[in-house]
Coordinates of C-alpha atoms in Angstrom, one line a residue:
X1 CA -13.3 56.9 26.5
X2 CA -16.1 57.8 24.3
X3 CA -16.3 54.3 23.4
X4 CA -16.5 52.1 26.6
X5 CA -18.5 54.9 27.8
X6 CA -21.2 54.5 24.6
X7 CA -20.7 50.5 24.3
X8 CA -20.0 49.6 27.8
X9 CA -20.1 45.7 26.7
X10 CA -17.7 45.3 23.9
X11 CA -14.7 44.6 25.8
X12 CA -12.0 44.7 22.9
X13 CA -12.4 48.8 23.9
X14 CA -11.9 48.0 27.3
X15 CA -8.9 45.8 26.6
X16 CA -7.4 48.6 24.2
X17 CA -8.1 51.4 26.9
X18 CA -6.3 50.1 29.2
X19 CA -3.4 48.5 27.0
X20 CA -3.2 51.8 26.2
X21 CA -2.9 53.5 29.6
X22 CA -0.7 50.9 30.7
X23 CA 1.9 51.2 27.6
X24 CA 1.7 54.9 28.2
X25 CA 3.0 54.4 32.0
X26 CA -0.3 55.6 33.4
X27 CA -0.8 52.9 35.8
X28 CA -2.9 54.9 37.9
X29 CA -4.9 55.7 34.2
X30 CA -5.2 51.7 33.7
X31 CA -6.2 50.9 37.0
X32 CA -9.2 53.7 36.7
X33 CA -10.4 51.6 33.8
X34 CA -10.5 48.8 34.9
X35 CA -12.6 49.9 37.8
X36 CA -14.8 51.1 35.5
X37 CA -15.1 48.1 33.9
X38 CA -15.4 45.9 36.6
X39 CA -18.8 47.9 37.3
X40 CA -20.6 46.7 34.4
X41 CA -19.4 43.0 36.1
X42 CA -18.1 42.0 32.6
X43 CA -16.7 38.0 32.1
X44 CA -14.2 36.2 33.7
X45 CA -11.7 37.2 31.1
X46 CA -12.0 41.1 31.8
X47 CA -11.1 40.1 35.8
X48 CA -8.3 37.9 34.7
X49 CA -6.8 40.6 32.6
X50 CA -7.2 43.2 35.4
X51 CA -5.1 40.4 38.1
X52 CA -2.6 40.2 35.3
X53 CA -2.3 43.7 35.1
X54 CA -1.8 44.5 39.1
X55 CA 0.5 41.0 38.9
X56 CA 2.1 42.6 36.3
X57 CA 2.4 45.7 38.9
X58 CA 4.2 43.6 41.7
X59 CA 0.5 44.4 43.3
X60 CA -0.3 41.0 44.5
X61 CA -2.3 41.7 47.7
X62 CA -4.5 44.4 44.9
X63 CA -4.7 40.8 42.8
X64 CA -5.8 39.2 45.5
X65 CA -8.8 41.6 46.6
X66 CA -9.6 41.9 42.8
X67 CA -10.1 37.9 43.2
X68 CA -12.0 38.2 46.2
X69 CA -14.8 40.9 44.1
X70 CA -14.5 38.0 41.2
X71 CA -16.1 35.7 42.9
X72 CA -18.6 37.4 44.3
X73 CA -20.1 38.2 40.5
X74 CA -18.4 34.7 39.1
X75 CA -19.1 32.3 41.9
X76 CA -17.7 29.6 40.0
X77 CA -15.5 26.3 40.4
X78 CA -13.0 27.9 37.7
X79 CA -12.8 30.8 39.5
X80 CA -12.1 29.0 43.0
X81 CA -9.3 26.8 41.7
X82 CA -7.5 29.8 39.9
X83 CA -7.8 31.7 42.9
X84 CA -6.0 28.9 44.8
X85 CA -3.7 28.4 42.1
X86 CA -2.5 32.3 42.1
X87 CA -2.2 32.0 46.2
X88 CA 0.2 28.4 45.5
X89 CA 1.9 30.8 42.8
X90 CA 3.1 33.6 45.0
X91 CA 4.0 31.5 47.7
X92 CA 1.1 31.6 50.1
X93 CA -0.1 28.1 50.5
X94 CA -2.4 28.5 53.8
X95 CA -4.1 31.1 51.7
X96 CA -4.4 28.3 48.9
X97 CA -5.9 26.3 51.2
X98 CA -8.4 28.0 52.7
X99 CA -9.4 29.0 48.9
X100 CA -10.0 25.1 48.2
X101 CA -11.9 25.0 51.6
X102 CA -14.2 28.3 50.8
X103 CA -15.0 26.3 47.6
X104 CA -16.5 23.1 49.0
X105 CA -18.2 25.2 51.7
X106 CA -19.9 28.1 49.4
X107 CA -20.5 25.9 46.7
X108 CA -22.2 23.3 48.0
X109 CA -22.8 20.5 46.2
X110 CA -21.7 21.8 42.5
X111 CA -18.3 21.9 44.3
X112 CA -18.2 17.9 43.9
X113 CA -16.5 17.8 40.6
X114 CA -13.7 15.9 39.7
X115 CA -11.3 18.2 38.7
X116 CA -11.6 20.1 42.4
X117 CA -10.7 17.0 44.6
X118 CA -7.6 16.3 42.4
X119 CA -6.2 19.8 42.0
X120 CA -7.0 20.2 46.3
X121 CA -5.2 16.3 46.7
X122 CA -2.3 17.3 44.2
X123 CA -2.0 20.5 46.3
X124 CA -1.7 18.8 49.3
X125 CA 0.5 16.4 48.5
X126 CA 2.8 18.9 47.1
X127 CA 3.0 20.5 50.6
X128 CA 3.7 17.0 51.8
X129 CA 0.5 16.8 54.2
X130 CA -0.3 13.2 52.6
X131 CA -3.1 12.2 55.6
X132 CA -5.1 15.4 54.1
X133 CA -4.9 14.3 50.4
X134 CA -6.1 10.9 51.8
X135 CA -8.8 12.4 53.1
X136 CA -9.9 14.5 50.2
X137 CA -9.6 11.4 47.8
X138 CA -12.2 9.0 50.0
X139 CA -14.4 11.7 50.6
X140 CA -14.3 12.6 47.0
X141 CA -14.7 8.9 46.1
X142 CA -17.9 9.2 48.3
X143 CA -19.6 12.3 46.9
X144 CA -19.0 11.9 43.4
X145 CA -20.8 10.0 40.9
X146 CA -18.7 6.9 39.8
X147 CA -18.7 7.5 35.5
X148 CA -17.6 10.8 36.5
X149 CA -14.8 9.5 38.8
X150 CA -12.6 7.8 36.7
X151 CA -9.5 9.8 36.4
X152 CA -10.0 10.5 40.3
X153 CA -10.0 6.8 41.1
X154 CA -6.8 6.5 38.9
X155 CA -5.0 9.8 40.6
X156 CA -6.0 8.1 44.2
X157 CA -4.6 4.4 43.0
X158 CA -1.6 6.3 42.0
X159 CA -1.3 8.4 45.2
X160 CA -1.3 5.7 47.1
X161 CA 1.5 3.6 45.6
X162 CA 3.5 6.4 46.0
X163 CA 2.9 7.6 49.8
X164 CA 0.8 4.3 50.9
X165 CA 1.8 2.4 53.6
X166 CA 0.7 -1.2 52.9
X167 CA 1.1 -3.1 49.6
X168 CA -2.2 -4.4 50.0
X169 CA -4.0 -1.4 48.8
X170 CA -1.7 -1.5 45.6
X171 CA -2.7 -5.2 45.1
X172 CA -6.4 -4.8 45.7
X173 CA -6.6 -2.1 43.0
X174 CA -4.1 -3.9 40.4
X175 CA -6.2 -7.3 40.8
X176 CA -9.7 -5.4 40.3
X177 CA -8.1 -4.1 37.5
X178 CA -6.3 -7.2 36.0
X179 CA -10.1 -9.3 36.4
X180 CA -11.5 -6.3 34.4
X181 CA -8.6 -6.8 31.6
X182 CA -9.2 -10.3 31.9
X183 CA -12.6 -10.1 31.3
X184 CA -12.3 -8.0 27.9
X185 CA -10.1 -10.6 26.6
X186 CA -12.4 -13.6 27.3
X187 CA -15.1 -12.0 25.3
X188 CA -12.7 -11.0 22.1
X189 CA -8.4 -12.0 22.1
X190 CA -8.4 -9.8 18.9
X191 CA -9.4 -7.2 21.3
X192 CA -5.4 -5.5 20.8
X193 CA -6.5 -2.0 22.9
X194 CA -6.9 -4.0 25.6
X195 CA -3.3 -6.2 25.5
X196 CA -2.1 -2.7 25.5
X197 CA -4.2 -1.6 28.8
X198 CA -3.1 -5.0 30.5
X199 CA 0.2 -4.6 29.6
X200 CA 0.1 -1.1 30.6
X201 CA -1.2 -2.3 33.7
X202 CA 1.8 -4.6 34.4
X203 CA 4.6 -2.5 33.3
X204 CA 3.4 0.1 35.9
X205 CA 3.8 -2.6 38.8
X206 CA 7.6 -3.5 36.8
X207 CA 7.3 -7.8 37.6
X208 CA 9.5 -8.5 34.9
X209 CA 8.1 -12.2 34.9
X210 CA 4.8 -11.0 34.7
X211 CA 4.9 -8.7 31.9
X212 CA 6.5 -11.0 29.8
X213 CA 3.4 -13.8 30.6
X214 CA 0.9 -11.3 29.7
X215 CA 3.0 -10.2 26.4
X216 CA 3.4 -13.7 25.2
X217 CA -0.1 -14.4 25.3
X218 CA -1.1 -11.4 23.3
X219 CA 1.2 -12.0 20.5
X220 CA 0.3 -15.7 20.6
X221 CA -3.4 -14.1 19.2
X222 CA -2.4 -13.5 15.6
X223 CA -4.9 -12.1 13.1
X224 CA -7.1 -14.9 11.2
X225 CA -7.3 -13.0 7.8
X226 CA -3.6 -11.9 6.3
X227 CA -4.6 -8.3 5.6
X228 CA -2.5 -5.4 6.7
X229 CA -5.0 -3.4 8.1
X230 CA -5.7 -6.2 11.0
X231 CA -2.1 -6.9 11.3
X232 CA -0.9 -3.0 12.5
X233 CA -2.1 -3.2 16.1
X234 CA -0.6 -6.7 16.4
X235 CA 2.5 -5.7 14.8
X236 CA 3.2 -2.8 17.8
X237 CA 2.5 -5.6 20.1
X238 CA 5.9 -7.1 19.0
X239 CA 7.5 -4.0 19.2
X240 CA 6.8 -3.3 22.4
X241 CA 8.1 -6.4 23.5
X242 CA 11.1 -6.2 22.0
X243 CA 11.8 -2.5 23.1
X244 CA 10.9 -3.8 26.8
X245 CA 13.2 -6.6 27.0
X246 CA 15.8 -3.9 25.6
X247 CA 15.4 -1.1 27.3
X248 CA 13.6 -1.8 30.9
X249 CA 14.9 -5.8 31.0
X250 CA 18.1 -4.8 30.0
X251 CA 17.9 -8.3 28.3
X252 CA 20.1 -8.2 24.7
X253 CA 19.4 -11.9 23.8
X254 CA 15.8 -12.0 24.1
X255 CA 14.7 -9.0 22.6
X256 CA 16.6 -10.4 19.2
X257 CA 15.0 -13.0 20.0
X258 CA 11.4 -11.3 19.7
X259 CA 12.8 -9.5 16.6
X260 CA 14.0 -12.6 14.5
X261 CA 10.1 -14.5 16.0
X262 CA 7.9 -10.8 14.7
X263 CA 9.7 -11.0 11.4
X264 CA 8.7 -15.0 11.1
X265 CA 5.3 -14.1 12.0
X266 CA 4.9 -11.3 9.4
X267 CA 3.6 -12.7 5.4
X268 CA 6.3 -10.9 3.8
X269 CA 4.6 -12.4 0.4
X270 CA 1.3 -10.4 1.1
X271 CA 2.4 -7.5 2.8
X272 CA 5.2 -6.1 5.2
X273 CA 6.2 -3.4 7.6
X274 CA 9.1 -1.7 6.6
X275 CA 9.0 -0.1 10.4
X276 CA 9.7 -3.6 11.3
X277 CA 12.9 -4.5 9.4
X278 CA 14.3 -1.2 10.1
X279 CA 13.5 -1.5 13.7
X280 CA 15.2 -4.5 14.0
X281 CA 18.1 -3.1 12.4
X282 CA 18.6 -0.3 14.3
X283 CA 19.0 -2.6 17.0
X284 CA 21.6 -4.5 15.7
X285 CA 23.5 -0.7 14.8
X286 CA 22.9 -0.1 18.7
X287 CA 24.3 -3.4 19.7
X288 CA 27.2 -2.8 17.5
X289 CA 26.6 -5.7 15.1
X290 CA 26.7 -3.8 11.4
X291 CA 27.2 -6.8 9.4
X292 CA 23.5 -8.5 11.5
X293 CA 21.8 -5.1 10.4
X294 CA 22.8 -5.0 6.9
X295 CA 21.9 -8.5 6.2
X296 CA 18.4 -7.7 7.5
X297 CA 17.9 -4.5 5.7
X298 CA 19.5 -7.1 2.5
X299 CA 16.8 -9.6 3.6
X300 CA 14.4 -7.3 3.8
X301 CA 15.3 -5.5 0.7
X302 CA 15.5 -9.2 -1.2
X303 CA 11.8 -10.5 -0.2
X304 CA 10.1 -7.3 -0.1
X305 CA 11.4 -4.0 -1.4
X306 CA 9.5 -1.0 -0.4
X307 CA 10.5 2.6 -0.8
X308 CA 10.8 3.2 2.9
X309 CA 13.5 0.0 3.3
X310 CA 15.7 1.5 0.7
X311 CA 16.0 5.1 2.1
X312 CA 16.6 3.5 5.5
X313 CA 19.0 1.5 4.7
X314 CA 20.8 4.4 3.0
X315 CA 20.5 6.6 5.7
X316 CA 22.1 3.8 8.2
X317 CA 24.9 3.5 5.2
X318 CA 25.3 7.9 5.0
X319 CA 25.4 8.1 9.1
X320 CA 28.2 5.2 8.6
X321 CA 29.9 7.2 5.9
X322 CA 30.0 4.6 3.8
X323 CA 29.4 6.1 1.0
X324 CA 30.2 3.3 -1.7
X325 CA 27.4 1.0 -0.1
X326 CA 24.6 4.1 -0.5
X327 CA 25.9 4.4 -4.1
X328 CA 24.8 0.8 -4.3
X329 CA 21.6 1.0 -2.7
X330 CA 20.6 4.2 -4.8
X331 CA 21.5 2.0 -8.2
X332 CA 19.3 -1.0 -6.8
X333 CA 16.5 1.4 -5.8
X334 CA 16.5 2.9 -9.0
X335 CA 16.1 -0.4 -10.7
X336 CA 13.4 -1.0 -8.5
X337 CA 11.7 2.3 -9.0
X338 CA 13.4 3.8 -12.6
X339 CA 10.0 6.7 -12.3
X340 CA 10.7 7.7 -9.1
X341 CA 12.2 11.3 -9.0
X342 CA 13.0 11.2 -5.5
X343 CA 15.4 8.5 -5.7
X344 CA 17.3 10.3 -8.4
X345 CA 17.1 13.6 -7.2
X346 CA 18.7 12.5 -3.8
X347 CA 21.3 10.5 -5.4
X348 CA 22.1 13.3 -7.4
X349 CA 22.1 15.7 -3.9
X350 CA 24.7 13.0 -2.5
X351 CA 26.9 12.8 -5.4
X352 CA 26.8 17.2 -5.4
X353 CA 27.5 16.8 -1.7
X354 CA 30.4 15.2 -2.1
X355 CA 32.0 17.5 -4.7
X356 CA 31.1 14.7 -7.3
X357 CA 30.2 17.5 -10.1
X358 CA 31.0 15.1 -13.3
X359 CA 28.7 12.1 -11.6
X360 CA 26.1 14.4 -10.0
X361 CA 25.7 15.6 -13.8
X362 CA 25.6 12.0 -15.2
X363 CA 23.3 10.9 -12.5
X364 CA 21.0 13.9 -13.2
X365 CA 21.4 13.2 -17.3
X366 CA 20.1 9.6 -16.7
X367 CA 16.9 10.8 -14.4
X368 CA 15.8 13.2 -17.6
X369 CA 16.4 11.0 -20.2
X370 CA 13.8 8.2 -18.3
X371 CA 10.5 7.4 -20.3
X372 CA 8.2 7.6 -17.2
X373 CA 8.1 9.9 -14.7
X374 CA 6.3 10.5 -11.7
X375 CA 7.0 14.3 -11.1
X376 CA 9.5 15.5 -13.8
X377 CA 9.1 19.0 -12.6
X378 CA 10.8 18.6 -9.6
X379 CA 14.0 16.3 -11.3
X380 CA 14.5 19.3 -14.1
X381 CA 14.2 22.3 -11.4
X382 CA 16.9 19.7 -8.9
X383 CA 18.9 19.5 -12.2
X384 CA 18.8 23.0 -12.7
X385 CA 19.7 24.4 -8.9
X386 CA 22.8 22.0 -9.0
X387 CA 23.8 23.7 -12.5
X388 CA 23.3 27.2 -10.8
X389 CA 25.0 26.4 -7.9
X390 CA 28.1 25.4 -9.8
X391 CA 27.5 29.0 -11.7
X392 CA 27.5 27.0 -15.2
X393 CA 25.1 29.3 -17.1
X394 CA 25.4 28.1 -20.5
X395 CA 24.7 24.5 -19.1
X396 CA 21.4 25.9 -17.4
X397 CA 20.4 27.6 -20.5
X398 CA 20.9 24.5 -22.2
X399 CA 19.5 22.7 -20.1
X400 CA 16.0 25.1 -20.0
X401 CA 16.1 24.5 -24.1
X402 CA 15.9 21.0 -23.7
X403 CA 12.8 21.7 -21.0
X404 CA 11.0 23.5 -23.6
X405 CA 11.0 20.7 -26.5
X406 CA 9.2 18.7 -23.8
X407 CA 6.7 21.4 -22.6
X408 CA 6.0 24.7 -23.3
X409 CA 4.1 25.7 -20.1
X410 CA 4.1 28.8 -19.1
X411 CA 5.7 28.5 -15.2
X412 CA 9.2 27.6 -17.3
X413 CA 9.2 30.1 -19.3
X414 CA 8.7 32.4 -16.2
X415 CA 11.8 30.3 -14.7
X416 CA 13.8 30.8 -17.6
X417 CA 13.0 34.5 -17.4
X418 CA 14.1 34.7 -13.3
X419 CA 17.4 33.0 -14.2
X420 CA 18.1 35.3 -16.5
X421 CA 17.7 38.0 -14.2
X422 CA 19.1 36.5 -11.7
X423 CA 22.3 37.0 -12.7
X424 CA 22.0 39.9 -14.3
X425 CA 21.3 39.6 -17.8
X426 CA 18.5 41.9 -18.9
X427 CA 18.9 41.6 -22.4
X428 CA 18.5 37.4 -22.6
X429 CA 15.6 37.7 -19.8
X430 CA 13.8 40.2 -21.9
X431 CA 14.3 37.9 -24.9
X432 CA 12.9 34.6 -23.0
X433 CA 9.8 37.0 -22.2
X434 CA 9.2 38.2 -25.7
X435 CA 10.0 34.7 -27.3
X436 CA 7.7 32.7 -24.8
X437 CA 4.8 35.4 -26.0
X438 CA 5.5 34.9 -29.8
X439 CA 4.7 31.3 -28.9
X440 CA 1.6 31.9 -26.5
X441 CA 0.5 34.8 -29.2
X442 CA 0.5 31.8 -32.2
X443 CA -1.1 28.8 -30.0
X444 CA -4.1 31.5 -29.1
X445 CA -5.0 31.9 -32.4
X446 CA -5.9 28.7 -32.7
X447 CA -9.7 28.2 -31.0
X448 CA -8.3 24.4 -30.1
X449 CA -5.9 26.5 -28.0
X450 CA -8.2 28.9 -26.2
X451 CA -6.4 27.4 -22.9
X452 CA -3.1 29.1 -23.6
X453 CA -4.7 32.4 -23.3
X454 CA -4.7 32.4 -19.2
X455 CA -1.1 31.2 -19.5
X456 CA -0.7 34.1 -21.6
X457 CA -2.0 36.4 -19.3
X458 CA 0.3 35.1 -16.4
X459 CA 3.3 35.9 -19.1
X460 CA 2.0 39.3 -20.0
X461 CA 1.9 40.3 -16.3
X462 CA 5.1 38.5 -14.5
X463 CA 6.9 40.7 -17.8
X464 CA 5.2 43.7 -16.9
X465 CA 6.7 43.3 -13.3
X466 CA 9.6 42.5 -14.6
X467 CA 9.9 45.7 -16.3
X468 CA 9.1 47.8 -13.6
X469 CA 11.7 46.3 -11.7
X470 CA 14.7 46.2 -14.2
X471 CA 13.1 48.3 -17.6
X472 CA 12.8 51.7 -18.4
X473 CA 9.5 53.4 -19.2
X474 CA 9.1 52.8 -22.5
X475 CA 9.4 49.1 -22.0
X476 CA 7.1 49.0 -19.1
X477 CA 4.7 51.1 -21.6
X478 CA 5.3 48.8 -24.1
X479 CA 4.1 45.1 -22.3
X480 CA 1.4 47.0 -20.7
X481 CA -0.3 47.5 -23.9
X482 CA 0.3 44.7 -24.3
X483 CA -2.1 43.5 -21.3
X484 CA -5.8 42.3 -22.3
X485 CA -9.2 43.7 -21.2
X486 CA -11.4 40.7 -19.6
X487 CA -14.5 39.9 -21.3
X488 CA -17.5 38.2 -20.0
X489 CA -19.3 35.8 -22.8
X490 CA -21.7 32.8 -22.3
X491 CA -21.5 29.9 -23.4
X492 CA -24.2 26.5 -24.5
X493 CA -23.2 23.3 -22.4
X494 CA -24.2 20.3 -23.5
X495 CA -26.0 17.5 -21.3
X496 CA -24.2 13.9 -21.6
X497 CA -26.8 12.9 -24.7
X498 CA -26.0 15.6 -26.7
X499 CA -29.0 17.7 -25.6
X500 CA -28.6 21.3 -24.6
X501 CA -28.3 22.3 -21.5
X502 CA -27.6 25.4 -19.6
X503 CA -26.4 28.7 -21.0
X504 CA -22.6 29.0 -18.7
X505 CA -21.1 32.9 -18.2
X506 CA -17.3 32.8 -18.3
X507 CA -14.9 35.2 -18.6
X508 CA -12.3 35.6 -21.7
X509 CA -9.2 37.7 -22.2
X510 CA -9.1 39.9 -25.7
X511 CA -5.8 40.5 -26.3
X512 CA -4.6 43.6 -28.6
X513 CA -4.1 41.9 -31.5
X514 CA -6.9 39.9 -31.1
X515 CA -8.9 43.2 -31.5
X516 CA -6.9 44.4 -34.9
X517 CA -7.8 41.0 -35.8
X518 CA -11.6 41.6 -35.5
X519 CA -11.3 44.3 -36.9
X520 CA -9.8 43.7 -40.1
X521 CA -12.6 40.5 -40.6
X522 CA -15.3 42.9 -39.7
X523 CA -14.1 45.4 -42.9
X524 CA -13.8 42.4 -45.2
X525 CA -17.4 41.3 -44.0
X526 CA -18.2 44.6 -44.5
X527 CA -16.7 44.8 -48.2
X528 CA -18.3 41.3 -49.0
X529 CA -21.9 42.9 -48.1
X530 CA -21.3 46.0 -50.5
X531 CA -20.3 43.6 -53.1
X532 CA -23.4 41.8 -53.0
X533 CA -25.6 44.8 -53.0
X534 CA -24.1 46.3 -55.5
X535 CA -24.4 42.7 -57.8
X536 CA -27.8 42.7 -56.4
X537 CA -28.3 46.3 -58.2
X538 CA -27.0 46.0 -61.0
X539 CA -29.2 42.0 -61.7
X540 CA -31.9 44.7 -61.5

């Protein structure tokens, strides 16, 4: 109270004052406030949220006064048409009307908007009075400016093929629009948008005959220069065509037909679209004809591999549960692409799927023992969930061994770790930890291995949570002395001719044993200086 009483125009207290009262079951409370509120004739939100409230209430008739005071301090379209909306809501369409009606008549000329003519026509012909939503629609066609018009000429053209009574308004608007299409395509037949909005155009009046004129002369345009980027509007133009003679012509034969021409028309020996071939397929699969789809997908698969081909035409295969013929795509993928881990990690998935252990393993074996690579990470961490899921530890500490021959980051030695505690082996987990900072501990020392020292730190501090979670307190004492103090040093960059630069500030991580480390060559630079004062002394 104190708030909305000091800071009458921040609303979030409003809002929570009344949530409030409302949650508490003081609806007589709530309602106070937002009385209150409405004083200080705050935004249209604050009103909306008081009609929600007394809607919320089963108070429509308070609702509907509360719209009545809206509009007096928002006299605005919005208003108006949520006003009429909320009347066609609770059933009370004459009231809905006369809201639409109070709009054009208090508004004036700022009521001749678009988007008031359609939502009073659409509400009209929802309460099947079509000679009213005529009306509205020429007199809004009359009053409002013509660019701003556009969706309302398209809403009327579309009423009136609905409830119209002669075809010749249908016509007139189809042939203004079919000489405007024209047109466009006179100046530029690349122009594929509009093949789309002429086609469009047609569909909507369904002349089968028609359609197909207008789709055989945009597909007879083909791109001048074979680059894909010019072909991908051209290409949909096909496959529209074929899904039409499919699906609306019902006609089989020709929309093969238009498959078989699209993939004659396509330079399979510059570039392709896999979409295409698996397209075409798929409607072979839906016309029952598996051995047509698989020697597409072979086709397609023999002139131009692609990624996107091979794990179609093994889905087609796994949906078919024929299982052999994905085990025979995967090996021809994979001589296609021996670096992608993808392919192998699914081909090991399949092969665990299918209770395959022994070839999951073997499968998995050859993917690691590949040269190149594009994401090991992911193979080795696939290789090591199917080895968990089968519960063969041994094989996953084995496996994590052979991981850190090949790298030493610090994320699998954190993995190791997990497993380890994962099923309950403190003792090994505890080992990974002090093993992996033995190695990060040497590599630091070395200044060409500064690097390791953040990797170190991520070490120090997944162990330390580690042993709050599964150590006693002396271990948790023990890695947190082991934790470093952050430093912050400068250091010279150098420009690219070898001048100096800039002085950089970055921070560093001191370790403790880098400290005893210090320390000690601070005593022997200390002893060395004694030593040569005291030659120094005696000399004299």
């Amino acid at each position: 109270d104190r708030a909305v009483t000091l800071l009458p125009r921040v609303d979030q207290f409003w809002y929570k004052f009344s949530y409030m009262e409302e949650m508490l079951g003081n609806v007589a409370g709530a309602r106070q406030i937002f009385e209150r509120w409405m004083k200080w004739a705050p935004g249209p939100n604050a009103w909306n949220t008081y009609i929600k409230f007394e809607v919320r209430r089963r108070n429509i008739p308070r609702a509907r006064s509360v719209y009545e005071r809206m509009l007096i301090t928002h006299n605005e379209l919005e208003t108006y048409l949520k006003f009429a909306k909320f009347e066609v809501k609770h059933g009370k369409k004459e009231y809905g009307r006369l809201v639409y009606e109070r709009a054009l008549k208090e508004l004036g000329e700022d009521a001749h908007r678009e988007e008031l003519f359609v939502a009073f026509a659409k509400f009209e012909e929802a309460c099947k009075e079509f000679d009213r939503a005529r009306v509205i629609y020429k007199y809004a066609l009359d009053n409002v400016p013509k660019e701003e018009a556009k969706r309302l000429y398209e809403m009327y053209s579309a009423f009136e093929k609905k409830h119209g009574t002669r075809e010749t308004v249908e016509d007139v608007i189809l042939s203004k629009r079919r000489f405007q299409y024209e047109e466009e395509i006179r100046d530029n037949p690349l122009n594929y948008d509009a093949w789309f909005d002429y086609i469009r155009l047609e569909e909507a009046k369904g002349k089968k005959d028609r359609i197909r004129e207008v789709y055989e002369r945009a597909i007879s345009n083909k791109p001048p220069v074979q680059e894909k980027r010019f072909w991908k509007r051209y290409v949909f133009l096909w496959i529209n065509y074929a899904v039409f003679e499919e699906l609306d012509a019902k006609d089989v034969e020709r929309a093969r037909m238009v498959w078989r021409a699209c993939l004659q028309n396509i330079p399979h020996k510059v570039f392709t679209f896999a979409k295409v071939w698996l397209m075409a397929a798929r409607f072979e699969v839906r016309q029952r004809d598996l051995k047509a789809a698989r020697q597409l997908l072979g086709t397609a698969l023999g002139k131009c591999p692609k990624e996107k081909l091979f794990k179609g035409y093994i889905e087609l295969e796994f949906r078919l549960a024929e299982i052999d013929r994905c085990r025979k795509i995967y090996e021809k993928y994979l001589e296609f692409m021996p670096e992608n881990c993808q392919a192998w990690k699914k081909y090991g998935e399949l092969e665990a799927t299918l209770q395959e252990s022994e070839r999951a393993r073997a499968i998995f074996e050859m993917a690691v023992n590949q040269e190149v690579l594009d994401m090991p990470e992911m193979l080795w961490k696939a290789y090591i969930d199917f080895e968990i899921r089968l519960k063969q530890f041994d094989r996953v500490r084995e496996l994590y061994r052979r991981l850190l021959k090949r790298t030493k980051h610090v994320r699998v030695w954190i993995s190791f770790a997990q497993f380890e505690t994962s099923i309950n082996d403190i003792k090994r987990a505890r080992g990974v930890f002090e093993e992996a900072n033995d190695y990060f501990k040497s590599g630091s020392e070395d200044d060409s291995a500064a690097s390791l020292k953040e990797e170190r730190v991520m070490l120090v501090e997944t162990w330390l949570e580690f042993e709050t979670n599964r150590g006693s307190n002396k271990t948790v004492q023990k890695v947190k002395d082991m934790l470093p103090r952050r430093v912050r040093n400068k250091r010279l960059i150098k420009a690219e001719d070898g001048s100096d630069a800039y002085w950089e500030e970055y921070y560093d991580y001191i370790f403790p044993d880098e400290d005893q480390k210090q320390q000690t060559n601070f005593k022997l630079l200390e002893m060395a200086r004694k030593w040569k004062t005291q030659q120094k002394m005696e000399e004299d």
